[in-house]
PDB file of C-alpha atoms and ligand atoms in Angstrom:
ATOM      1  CA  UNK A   1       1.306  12.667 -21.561  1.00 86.00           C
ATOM      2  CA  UNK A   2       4.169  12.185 -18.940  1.00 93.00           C
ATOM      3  CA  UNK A   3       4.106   9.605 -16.803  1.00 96.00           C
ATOM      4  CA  UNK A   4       4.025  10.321 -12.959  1.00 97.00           C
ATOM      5  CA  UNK A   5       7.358   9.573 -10.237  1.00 98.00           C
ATOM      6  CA  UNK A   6       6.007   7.405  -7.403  1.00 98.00           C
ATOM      7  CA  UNK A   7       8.510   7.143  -5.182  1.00 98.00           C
ATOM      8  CA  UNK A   8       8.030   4.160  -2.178  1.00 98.00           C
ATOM      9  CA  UNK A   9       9.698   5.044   1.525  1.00 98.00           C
ATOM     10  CA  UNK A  10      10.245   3.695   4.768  1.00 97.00           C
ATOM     11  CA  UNK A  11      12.516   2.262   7.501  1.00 95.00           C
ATOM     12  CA  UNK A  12      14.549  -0.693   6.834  1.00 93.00           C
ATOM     13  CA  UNK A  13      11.616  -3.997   6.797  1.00 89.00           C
ATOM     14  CA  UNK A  14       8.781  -1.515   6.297  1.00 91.00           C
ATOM     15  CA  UNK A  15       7.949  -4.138   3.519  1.00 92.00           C
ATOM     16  CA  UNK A  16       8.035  -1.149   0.808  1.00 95.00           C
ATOM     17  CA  UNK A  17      10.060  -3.201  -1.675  1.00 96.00           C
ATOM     18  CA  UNK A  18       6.929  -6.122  -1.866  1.00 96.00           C
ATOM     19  CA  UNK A  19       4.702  -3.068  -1.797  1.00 98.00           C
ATOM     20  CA  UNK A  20       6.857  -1.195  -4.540  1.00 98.00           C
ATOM     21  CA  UNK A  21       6.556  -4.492  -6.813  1.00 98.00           C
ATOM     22  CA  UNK A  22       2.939  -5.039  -6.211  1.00 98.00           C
ATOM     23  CA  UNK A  23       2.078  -1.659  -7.065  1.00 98.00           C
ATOM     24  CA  UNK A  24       4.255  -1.425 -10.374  1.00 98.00           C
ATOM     25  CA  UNK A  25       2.164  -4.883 -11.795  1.00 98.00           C
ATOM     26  CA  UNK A  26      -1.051  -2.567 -10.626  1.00 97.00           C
ATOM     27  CA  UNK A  27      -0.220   0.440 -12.684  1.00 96.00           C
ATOM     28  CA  UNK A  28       1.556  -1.062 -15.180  1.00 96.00           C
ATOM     29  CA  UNK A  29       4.304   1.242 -14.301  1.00 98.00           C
ATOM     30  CA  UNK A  30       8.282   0.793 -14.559  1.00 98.00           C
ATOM     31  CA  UNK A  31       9.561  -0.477 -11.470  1.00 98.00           C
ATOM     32  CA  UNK A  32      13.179   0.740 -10.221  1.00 98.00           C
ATOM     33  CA  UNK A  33      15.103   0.991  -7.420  1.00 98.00           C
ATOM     34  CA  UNK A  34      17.630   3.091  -5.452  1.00 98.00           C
ATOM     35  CA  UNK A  35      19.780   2.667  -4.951  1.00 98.00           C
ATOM     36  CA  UNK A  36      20.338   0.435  -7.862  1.00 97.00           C
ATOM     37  CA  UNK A  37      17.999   0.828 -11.441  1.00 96.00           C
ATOM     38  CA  UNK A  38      21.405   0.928 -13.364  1.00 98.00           C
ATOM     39  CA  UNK A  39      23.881  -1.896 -14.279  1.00 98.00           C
ATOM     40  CA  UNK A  40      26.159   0.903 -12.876  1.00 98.00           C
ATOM     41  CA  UNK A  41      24.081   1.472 -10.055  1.00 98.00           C
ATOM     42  CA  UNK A  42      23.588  -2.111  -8.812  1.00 98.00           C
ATOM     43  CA  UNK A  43      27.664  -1.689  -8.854  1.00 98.00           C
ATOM     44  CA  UNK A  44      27.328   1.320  -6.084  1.00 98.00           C
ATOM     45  CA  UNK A  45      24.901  -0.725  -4.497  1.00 98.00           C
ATOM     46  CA  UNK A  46      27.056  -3.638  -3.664  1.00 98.00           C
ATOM     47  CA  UNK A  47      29.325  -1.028  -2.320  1.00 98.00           C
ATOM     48  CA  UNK A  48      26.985   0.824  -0.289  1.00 98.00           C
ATOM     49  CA  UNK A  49      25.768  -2.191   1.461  1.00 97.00           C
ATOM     50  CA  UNK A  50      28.807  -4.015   2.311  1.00 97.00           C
ATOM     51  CA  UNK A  51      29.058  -4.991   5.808  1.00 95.00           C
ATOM     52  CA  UNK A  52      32.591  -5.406   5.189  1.00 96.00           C
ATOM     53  CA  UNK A  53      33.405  -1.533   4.029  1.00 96.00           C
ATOM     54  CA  UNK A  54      33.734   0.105   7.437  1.00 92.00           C
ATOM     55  CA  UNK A  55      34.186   3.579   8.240  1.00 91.00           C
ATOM     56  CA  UNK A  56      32.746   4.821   4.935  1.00 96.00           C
ATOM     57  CA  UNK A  57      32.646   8.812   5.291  1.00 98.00           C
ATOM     58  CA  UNK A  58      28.931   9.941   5.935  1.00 98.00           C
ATOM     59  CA  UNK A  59      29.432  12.494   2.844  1.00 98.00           C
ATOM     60  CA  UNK A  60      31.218   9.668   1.112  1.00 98.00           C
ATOM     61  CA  UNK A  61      28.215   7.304   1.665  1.00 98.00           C
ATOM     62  CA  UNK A  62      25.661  10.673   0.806  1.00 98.00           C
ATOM     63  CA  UNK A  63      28.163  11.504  -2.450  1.00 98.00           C
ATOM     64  CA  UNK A  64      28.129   7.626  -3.909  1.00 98.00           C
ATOM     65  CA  UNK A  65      23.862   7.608  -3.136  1.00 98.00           C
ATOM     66  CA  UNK A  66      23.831  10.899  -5.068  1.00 98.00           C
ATOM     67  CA  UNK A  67      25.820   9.760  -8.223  1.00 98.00           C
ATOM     68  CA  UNK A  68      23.555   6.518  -8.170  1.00 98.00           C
ATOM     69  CA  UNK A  69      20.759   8.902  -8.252  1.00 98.00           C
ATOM     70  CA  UNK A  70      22.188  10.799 -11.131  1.00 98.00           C
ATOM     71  CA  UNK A  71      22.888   7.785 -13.015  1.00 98.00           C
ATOM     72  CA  UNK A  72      19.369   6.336 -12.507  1.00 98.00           C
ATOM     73  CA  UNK A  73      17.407   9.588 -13.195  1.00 98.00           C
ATOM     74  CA  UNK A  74      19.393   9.811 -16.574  1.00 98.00           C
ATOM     75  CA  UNK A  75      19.064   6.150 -17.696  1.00 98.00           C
ATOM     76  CA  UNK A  76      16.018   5.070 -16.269  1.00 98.00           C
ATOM     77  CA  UNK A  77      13.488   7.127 -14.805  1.00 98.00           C
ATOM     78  CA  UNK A  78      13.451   9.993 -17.513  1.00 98.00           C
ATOM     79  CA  UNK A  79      13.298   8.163 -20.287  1.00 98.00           C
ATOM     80  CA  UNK A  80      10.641   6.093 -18.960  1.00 98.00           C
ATOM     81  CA  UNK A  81       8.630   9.290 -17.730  1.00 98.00           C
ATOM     82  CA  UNK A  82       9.316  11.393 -20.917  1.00 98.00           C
ATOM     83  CA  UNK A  83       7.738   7.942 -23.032  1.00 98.00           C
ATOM     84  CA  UNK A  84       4.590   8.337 -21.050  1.00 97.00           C
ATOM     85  CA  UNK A  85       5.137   5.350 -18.304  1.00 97.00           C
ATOM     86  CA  UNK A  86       4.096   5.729 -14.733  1.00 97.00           C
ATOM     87  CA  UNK A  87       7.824   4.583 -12.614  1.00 98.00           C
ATOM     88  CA  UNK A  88       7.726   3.387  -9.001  1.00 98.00           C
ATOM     89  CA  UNK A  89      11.189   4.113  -7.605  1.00 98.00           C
ATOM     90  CA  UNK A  90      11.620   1.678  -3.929  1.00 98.00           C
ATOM     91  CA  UNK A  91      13.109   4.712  -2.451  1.00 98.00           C
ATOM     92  CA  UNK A  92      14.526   8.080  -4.331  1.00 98.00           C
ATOM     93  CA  UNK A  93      15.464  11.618  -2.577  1.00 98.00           C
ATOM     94  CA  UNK A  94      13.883  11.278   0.758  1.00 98.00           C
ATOM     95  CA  UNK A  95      15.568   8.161   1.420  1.00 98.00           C
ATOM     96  CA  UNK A  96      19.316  10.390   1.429  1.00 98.00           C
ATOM     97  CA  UNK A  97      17.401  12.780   3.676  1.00 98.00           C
ATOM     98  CA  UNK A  98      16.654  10.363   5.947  1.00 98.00           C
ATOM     99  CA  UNK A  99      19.267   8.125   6.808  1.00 98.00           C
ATOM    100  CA  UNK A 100      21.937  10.376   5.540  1.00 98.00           C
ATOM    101  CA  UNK A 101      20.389  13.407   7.404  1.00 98.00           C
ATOM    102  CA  UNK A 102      18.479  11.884   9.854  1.00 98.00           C
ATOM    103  CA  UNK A 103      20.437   8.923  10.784  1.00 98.00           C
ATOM    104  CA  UNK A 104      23.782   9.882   9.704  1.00 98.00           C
ATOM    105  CA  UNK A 105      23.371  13.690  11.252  1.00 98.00           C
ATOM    106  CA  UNK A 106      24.219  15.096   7.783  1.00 98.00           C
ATOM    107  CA  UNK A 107      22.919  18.627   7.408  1.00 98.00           C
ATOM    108  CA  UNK A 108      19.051  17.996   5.720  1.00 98.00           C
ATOM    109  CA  UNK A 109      19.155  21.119   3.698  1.00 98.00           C
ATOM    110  CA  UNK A 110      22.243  20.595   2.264  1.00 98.00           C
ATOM    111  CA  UNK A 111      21.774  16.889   1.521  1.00 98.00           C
ATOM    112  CA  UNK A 112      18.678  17.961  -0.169  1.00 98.00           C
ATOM    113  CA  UNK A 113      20.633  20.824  -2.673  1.00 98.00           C
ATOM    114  CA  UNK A 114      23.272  17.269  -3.418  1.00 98.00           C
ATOM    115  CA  UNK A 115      20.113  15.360  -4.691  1.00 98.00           C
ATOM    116  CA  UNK A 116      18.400  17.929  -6.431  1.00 98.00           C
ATOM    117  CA  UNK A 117      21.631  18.601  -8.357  1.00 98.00           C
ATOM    118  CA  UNK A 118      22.344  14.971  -9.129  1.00 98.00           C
ATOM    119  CA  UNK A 119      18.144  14.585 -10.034  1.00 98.00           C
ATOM    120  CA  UNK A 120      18.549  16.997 -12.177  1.00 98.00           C
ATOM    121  CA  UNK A 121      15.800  18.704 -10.756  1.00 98.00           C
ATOM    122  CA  UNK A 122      12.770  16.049 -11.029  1.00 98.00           C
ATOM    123  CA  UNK A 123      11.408  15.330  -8.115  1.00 98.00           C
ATOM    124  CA  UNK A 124       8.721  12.890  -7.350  1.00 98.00           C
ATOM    125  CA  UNK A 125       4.856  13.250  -7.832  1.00 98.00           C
ATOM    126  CA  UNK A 126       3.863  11.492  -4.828  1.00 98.00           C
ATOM    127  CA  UNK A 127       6.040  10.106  -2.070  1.00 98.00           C
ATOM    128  CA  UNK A 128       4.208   6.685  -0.668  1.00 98.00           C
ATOM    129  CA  UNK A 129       5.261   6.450   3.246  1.00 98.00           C
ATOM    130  CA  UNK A 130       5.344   2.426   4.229  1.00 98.00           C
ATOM    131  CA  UNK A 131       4.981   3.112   7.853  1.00 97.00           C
ATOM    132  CA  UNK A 132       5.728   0.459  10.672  1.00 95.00           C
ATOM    133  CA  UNK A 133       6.497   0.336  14.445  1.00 94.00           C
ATOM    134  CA  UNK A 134       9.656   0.043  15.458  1.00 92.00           C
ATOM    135  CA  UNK A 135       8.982  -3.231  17.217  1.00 91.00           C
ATOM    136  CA  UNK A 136       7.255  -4.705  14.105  1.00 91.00           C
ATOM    137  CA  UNK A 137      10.424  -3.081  12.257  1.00 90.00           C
ATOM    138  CA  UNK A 138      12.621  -4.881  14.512  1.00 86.00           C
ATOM    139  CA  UNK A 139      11.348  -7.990  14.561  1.00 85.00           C
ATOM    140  CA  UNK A 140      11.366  -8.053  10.638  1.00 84.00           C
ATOM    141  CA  UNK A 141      14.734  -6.928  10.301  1.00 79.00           C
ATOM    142  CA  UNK A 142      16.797  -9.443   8.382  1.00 75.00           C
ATOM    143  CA  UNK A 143      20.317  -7.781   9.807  1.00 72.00           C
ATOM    144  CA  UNK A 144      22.634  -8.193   7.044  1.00 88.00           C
ATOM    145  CA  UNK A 145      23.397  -5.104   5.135  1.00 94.00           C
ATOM    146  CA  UNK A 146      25.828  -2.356   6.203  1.00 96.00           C
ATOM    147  CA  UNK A 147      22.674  -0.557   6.881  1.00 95.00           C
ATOM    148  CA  UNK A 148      20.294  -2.828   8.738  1.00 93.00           C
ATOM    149  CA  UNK A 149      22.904  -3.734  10.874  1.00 92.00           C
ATOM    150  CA  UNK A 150      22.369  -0.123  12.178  1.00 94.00           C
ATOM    151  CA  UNK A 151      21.751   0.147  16.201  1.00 93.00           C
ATOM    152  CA  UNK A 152      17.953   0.753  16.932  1.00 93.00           C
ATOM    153  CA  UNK A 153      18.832   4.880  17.838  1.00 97.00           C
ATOM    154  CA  UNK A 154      19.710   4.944  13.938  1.00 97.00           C
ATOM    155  CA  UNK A 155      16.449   3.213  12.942  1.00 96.00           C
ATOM    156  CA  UNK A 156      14.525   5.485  14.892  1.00 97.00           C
ATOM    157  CA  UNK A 157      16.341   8.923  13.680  1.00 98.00           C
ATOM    158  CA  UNK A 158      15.458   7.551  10.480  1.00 98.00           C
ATOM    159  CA  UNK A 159      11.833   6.599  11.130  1.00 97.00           C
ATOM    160  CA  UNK A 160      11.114  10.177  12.863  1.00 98.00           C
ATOM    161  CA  UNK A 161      12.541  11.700   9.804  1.00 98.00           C
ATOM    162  CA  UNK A 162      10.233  10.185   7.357  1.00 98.00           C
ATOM    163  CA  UNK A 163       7.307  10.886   9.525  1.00 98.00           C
ATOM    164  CA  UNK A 164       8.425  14.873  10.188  1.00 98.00           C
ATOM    165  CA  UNK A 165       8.589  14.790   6.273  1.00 98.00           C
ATOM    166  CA  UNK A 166       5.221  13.367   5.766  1.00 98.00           C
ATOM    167  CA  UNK A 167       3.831  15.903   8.069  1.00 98.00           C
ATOM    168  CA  UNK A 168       5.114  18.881   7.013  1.00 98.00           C
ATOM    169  CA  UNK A 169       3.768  17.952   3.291  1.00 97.00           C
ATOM    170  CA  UNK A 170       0.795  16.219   3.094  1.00 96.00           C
ATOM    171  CA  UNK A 171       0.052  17.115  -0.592  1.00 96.00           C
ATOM    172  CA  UNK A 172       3.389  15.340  -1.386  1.00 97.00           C
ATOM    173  CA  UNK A 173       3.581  12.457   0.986  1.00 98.00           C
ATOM    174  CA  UNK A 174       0.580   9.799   1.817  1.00 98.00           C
ATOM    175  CA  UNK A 175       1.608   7.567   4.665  1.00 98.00           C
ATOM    176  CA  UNK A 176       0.183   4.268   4.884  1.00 98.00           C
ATOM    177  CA  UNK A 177      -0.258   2.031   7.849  1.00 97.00           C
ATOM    178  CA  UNK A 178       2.498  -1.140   6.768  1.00 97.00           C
ATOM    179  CA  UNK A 179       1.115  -3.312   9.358  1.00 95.00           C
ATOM    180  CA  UNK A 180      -1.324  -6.354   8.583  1.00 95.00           C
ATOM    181  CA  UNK A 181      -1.013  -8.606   5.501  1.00 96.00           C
ATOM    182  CA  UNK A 182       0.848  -7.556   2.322  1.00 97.00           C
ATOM    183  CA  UNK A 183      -2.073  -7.711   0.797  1.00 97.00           C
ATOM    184  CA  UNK A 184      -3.986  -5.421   3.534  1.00 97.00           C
ATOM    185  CA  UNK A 185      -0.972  -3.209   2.925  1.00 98.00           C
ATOM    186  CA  UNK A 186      -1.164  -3.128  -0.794  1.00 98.00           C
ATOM    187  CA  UNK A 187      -4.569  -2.383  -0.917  1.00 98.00           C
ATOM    188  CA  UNK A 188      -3.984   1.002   1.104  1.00 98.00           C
ATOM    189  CA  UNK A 189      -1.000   1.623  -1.214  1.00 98.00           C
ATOM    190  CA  UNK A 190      -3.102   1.445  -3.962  1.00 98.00           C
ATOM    191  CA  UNK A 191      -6.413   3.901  -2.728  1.00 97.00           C
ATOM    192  CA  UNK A 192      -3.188   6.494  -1.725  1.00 96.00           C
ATOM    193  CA  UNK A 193      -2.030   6.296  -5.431  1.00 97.00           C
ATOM    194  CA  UNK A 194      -5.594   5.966  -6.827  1.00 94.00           C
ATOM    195  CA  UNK A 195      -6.345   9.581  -5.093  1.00 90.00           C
ATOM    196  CA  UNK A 196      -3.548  10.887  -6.292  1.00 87.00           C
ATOM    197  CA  UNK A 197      -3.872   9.897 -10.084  1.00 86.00           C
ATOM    198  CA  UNK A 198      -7.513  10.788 -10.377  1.00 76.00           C
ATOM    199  CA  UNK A 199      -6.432  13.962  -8.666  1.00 65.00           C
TER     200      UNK A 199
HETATM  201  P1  LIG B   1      16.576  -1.342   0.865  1.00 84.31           P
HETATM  202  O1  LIG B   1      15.895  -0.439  -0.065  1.00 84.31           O
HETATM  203  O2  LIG B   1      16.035  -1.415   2.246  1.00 84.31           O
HETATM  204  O3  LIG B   1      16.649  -2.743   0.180  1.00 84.31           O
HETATM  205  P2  LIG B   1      16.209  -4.136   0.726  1.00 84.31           P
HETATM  206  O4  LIG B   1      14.715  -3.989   0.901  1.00 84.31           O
HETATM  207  O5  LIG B   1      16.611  -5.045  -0.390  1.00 84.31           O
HETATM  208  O6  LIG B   1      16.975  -4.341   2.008  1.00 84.31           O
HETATM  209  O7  LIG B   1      18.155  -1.075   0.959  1.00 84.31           O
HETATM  210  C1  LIG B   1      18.732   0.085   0.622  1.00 84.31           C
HETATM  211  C2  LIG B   1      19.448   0.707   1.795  1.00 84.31           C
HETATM  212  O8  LIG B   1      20.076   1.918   1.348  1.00 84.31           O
HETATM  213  C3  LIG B   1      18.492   1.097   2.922  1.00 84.31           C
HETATM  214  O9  LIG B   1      18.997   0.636   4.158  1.00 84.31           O
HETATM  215  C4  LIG B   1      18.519   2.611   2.927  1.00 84.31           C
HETATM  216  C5  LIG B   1      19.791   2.983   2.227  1.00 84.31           C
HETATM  217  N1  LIG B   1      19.726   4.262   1.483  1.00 84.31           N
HETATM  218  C6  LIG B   1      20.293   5.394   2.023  1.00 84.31           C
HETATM  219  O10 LIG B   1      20.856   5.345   3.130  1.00 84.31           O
HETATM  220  N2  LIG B   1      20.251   6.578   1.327  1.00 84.31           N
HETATM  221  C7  LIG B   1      19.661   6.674   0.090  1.00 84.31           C
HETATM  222  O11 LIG B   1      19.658   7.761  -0.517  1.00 84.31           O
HETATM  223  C8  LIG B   1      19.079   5.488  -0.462  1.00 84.31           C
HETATM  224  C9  LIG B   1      18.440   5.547  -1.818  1.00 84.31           C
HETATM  225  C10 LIG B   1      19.129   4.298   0.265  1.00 84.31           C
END
């Protein structure tokens, strides 16, 4: 049987990444990231989230998260799926959506048609929504990477994007309250993605 695409989303310091771990050792599943999951990947990373590149292009920042994507669906998450693994992805399609759309003021629709293409067409089972406040957000926020260095309008866009996404597809999209302990957290994580499996 193929393994399910459990993809992990949320603001910058939602805590998804702990989350993302956590529920991998659960499941047993592959755990993978994005952008990263490829030795070639972890190369755009670097780039993507250098303070010191400035004035990156928003469609040059949405073209390099797509070709990560690409990579990483081809290397990593296919293979894994097609062997019969579960794979937790910390953030996949939705995450271009948002902060390239949403924050960036990209064109959604069209950002979505860029990741499809570069996916290849998978898309994820079950989209896990780590949702915080923005003053827990803020507060968290470690304020080092070319994106968390953001101004709190861009955090917000971003925030209000995941949660119109969430809304307008529940089947897809189970949003979890990330505040409380990590383990409080990971124990909602895990009834979302129990639901889902038994489903
Ligand atoms: P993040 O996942 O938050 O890593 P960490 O928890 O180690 O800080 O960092 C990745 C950043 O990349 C995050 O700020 C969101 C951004 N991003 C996009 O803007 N678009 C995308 O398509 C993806 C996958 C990530």
């Amino acid at each position: 049987m193929r393994g399910r695409l459990i993809a992990l989303e949320g603001r910058d310091a939602s805590g998804k990444s702990t989350q993302a771990r956590i529920l991998a050792r659960r499941l047993g599943a592959v755990l993978t990231r994005e952008p990263g999951g490829t030795a070639l990947g972890e190369r755009i990373r670097t780039l993507l989230l250098d303070p010191e590149v400035t004035a990156l292009d928003a469609r040059a920042e949405a073209l390099l998260m797509a070709a990560d994507r690409a990579q990483h669906v081809t290397e990593t998450i296919r293979p894994a799926l097609e062997a019969g693994r579960h794979v937790v992805t910390d953030r996949y399609s939705h995450s271009s959506l948002a902060y390239q759309g949403h924050g960036r003021g990209l064109p959604v629709d069209e950002l979505g048609w860029v990741s499809d293409w570069a996916a290849g067409g998978l898309l994820p089972d079950l989209v896990v929504l780590v949702d915080v406040p923005d003053d827990v957000a803020r507060r968290r926020r470690a304020g080092s990477d070319r994106f968390e260095l953001e101004d709190e309008a861009f955090h917000r866009r971003v925030a209000e994007g995941y949660n119109q996404f969430a809304a307008g597809d529940p089947k897809l999209w189970k949003v979890v309250d990330g505040t409380g302990t990590v383990e409080d957290v990971a124990q909602r994580v895990w009834a979302a993605v129990e639901a889902h499996l038994v489903r």
